[in-house]
Short mmCIF file of C-alpha atoms and ligand atoms in Angstrom, two decimals:
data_model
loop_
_atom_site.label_atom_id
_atom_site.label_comp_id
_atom_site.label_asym_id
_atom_site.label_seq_id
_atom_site.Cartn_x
_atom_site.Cartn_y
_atom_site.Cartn_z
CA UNK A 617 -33.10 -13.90 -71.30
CA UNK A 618 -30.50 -10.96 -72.67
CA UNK A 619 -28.53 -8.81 -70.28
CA UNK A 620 -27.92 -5.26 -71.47
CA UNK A 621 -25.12 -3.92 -69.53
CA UNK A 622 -25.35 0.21 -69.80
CA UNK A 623 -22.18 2.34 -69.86
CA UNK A 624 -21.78 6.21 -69.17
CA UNK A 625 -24.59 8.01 -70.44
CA UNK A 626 -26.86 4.82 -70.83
CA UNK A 627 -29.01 4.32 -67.98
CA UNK A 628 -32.11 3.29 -69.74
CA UNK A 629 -32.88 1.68 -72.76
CA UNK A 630 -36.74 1.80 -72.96
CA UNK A 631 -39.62 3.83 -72.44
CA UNK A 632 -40.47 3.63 -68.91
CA UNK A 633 -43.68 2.37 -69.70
CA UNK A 634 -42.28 -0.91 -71.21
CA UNK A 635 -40.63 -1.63 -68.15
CA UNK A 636 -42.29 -4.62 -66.24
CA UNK A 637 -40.99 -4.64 -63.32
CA UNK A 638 -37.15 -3.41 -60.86
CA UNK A 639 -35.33 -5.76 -58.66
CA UNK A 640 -32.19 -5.84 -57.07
CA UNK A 641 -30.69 -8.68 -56.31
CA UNK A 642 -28.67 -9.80 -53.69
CA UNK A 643 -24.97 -11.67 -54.66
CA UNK A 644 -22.62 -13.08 -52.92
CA UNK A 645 -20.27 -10.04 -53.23
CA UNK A 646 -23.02 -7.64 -52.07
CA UNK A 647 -26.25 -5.66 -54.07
CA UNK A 648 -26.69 -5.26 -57.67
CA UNK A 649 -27.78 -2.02 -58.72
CA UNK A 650 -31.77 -1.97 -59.87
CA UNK A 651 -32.00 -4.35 -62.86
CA UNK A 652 -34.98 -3.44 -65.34
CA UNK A 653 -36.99 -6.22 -66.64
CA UNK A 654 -38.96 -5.48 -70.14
CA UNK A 655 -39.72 -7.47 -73.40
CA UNK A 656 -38.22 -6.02 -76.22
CA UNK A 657 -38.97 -8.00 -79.55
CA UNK A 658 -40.19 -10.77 -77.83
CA UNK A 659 -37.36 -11.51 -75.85
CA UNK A 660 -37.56 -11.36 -71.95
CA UNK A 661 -34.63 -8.17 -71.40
CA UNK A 662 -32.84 -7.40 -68.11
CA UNK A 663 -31.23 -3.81 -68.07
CA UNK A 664 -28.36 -2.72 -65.50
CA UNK A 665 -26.20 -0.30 -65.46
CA UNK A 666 -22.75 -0.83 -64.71
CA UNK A 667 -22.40 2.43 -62.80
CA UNK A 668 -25.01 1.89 -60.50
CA UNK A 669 -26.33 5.93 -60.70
CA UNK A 670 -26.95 6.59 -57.14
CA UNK A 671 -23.52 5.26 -56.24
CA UNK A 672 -21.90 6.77 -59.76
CA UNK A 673 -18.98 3.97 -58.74
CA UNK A 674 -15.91 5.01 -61.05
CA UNK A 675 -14.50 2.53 -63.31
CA UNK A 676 -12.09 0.61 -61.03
CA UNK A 677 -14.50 0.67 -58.03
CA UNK A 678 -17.40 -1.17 -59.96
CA UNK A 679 -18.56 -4.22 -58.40
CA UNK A 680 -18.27 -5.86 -61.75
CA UNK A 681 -18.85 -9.50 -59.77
CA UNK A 682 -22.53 -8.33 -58.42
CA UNK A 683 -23.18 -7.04 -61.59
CA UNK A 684 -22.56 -9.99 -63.81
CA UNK A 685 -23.74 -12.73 -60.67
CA UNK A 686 -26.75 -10.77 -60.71
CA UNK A 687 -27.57 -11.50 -64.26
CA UNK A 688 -27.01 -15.15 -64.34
CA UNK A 689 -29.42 -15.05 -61.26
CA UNK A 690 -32.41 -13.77 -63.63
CA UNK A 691 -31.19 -16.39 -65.96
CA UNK A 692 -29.39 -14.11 -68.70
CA UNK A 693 -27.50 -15.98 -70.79
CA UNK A 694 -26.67 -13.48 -73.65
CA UNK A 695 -24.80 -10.05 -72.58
CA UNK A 696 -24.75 -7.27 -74.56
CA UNK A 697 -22.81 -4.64 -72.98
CA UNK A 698 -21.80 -0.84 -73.85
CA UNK A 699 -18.77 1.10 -73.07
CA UNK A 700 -17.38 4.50 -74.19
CA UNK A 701 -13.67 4.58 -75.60
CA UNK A 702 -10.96 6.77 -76.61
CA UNK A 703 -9.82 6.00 -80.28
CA UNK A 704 -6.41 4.89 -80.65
CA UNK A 705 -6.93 4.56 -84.53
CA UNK A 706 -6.94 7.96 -86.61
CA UNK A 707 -9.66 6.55 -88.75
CA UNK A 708 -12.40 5.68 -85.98
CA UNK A 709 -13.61 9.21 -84.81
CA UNK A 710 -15.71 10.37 -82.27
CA UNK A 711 -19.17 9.19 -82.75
CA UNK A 712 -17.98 5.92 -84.19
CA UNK A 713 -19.68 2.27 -82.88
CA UNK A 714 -17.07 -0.55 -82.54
CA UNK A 715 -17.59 -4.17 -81.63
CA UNK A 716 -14.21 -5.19 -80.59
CA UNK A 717 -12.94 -8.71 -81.64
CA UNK A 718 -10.18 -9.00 -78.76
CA UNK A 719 -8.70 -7.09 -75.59
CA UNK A 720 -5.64 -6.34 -74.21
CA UNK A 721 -5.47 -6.22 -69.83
CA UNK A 722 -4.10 -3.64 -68.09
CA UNK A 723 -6.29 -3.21 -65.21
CA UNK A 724 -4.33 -4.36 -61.83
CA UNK A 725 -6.73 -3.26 -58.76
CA UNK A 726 -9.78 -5.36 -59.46
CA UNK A 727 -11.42 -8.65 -58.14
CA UNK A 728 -11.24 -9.89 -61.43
CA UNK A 729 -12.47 -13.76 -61.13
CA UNK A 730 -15.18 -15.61 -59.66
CA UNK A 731 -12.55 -18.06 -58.85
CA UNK A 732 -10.64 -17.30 -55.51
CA UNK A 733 -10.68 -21.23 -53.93
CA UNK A 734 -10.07 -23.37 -56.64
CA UNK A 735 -7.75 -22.80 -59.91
CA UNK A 736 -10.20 -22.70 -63.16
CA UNK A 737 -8.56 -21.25 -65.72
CA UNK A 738 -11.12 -20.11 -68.68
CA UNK A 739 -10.22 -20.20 -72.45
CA UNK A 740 -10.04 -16.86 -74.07
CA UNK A 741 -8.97 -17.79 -78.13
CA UNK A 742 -12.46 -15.94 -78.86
CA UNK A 743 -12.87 -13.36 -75.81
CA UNK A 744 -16.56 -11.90 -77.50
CA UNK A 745 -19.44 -13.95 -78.22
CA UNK A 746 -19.22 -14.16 -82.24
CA UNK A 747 -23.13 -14.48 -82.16
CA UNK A 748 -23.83 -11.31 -80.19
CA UNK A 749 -21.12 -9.81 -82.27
CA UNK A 750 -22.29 -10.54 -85.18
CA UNK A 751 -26.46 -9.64 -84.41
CA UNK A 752 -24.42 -6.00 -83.68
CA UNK A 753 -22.34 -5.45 -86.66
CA UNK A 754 -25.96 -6.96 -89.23
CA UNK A 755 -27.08 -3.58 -89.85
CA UNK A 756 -23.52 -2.10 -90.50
CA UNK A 757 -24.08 0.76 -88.46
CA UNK A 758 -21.07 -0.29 -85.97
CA UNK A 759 -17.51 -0.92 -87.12
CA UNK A 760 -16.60 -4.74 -87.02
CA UNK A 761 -13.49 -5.60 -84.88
CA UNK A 762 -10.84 -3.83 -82.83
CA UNK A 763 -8.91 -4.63 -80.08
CA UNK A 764 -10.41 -2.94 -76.79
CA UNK A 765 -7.40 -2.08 -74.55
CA UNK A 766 -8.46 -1.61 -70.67
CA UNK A 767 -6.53 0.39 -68.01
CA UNK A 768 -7.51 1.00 -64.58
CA UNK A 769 -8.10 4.55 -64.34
CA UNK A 770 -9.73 6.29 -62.91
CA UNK A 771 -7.23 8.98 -64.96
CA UNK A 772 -6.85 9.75 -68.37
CA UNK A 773 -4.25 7.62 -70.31
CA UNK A 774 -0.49 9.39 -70.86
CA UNK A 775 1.15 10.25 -74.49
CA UNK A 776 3.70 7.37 -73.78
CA UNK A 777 0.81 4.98 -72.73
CA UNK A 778 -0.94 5.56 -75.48
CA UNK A 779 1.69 5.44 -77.82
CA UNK A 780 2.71 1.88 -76.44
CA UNK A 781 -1.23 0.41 -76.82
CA UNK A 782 -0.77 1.34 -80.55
CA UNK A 783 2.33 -0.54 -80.51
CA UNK A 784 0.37 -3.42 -79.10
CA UNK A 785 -2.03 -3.12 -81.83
CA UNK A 786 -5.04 -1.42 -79.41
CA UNK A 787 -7.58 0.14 -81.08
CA UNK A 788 -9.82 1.47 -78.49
CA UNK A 789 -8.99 2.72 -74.78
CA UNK A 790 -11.74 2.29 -72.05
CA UNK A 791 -11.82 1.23 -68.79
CA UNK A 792 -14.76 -1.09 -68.17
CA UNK A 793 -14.84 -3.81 -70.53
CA UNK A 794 -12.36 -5.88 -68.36
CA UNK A 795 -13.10 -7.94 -65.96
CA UNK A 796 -16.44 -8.01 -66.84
CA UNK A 797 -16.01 -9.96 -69.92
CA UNK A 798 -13.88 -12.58 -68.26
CA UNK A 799 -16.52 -12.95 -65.42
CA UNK A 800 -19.18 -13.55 -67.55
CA UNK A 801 -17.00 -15.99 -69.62
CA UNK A 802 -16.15 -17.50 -66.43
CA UNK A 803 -20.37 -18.44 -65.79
CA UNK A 804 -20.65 -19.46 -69.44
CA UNK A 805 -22.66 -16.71 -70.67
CA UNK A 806 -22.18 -15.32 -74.53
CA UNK A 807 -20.95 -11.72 -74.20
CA UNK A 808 -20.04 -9.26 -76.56
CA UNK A 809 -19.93 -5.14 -76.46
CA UNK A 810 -20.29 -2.08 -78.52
CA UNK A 811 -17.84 0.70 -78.00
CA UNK A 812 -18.87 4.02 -78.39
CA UNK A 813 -15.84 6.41 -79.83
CA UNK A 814 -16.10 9.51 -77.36
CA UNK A 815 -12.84 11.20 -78.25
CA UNK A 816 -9.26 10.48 -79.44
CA UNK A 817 -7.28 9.08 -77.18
CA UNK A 818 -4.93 10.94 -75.03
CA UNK A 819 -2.10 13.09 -77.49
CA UNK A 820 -4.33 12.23 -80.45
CA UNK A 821 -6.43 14.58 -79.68
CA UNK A 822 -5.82 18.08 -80.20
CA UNK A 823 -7.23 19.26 -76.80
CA UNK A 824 -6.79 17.83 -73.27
CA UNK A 825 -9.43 15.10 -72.32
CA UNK A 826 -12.51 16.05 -70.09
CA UNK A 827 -15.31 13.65 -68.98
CA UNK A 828 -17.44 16.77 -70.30
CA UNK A 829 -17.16 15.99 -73.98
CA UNK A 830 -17.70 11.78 -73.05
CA UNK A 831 -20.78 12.65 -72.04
CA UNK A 832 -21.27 15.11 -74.72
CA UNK A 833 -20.51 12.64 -77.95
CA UNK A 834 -23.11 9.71 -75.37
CA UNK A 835 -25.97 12.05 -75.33
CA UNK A 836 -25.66 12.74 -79.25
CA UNK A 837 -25.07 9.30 -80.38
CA UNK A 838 -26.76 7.55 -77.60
CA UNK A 839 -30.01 6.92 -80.01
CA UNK A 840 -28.08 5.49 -82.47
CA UNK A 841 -26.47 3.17 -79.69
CA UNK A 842 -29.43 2.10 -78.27
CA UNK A 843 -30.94 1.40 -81.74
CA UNK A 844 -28.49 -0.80 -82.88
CA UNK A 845 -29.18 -2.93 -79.69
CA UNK A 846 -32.39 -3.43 -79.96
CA UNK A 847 -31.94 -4.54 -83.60
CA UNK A 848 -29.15 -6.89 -82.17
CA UNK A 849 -31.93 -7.92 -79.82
CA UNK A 850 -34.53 -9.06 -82.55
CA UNK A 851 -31.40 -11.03 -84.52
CA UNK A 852 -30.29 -12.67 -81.58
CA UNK A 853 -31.57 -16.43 -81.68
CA UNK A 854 -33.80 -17.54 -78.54
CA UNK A 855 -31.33 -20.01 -77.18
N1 HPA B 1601 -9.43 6.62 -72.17
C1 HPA B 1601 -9.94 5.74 -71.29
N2 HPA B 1601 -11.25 5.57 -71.11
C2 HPA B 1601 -12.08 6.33 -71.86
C3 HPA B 1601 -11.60 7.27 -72.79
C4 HPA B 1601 -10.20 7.42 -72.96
O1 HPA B 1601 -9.71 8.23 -73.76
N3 HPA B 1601 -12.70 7.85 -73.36
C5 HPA B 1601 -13.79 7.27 -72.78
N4 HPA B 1601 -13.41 6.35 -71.88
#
């Protein structure tokens, strides 16, 4: 089965009518949100979104460990997940698709391991799935490797921060990616995302950053997005 993990702005991913049935499921670390089950070309498809609408839990209060337990319940073994960015890079603009190749921490508030009681310490040398990365990048309609930087939020980034990730080598800014990739990692399942460019980061910009024009550039490009998933879907080996 493939997880789709939905971002701002992506709550659903199919016609209603494809959906076979909702469940919630219950995790040691409390409720997942509703999880959608569907086919989608002819793969079994479970759909949740991170935010949990409802709730609407902000970036650092997402119970990323539900969320990702929950999947490995239904017996997901491939994640694809989505997450809007800032652009760090001049030449990936608003509207862009990136599937980053590596991340850079920063969060520092958030249960970030399924390992509290014993030490397991997971590799990282590839932190995406390169087979979910590369069923997203086939049809060339997302950019192919970045480094995803992650703070904690839930504010904007400052000039100086920002200046600093480029230093680092960041190419996109979001705050959701991490821990989520590390827990899913962490139960052995093959995750990967695609990064939707909302704005220029923080000073790159000309204008000061509102969560208005996020949504904005989601609901414009959100088509595309979902598109290019569900052509990642029909690449993606049954495994
Ligand atoms: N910074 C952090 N997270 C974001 C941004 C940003 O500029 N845009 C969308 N999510």
């Amino acid at each position: 089965m493939i997880g789709i993990i939905g971002g701002t702005g992506v709550y659903e991913i199919v016609h209603h009518g494809r959906i076979k049935s909702r469940k919630t499921i219950r995790t040691p670390y409390g409720e997942s949100p509703e999880i959608s089950l569907f086919r989608l070309h002819d793969r079994e498809v479970a759909f949740i979104p991170r935010h949990s609408p409802g709730h609407d839990s902000p970036p650092h209060m997402v119970n990323y460990r539900a969320n990702i337990w929950a999947l490995k319940e239904l017996g997901v073994r491939q994640i694809i997940a989505t997450n809007a960015v800032g652009s760090l890079d001049r030449n990936i603009k608003p509207g862009d698709l990136v599937v980053p190749h590596d991340f850079i921490d920063f969060t520092y508030s958030r249960p970030s391991t399924f390992y509290d009681e014993r030490t397991v310490h997971v590799d990282m040398t590839e932190p995406y799935c390169s087979d979910i990365r590369s069923a997203l990048t086939a049809s060339s309609a997302a950019i192919d490797g970045g480094v995803y930087v992650c703070t904690e939020g839930p504010r904007f980034e400052t000039p100086a921060e920002i200046k600093m990730f480029q230093v680092l080598g960041g190419t996109l800014v979001g705050m959701t990616g991490i821990p989520e990739a590390v827990l899913a990692r962490e139960l052995e399942m093959c995750y990967a995302s695609i990064c939707l460019v909302s704005n220029y980061a923080a000073s790159i910009s000309p204008t000061r950053l509102t969560i208005k024009e996020v949504f904005e550039v989601m609901e414009k490009r959100k088509e595309d997005l979902v598109g290019v998933i569900e052509d990642a879907v029909k690449r993606l080996d049954h495994d």
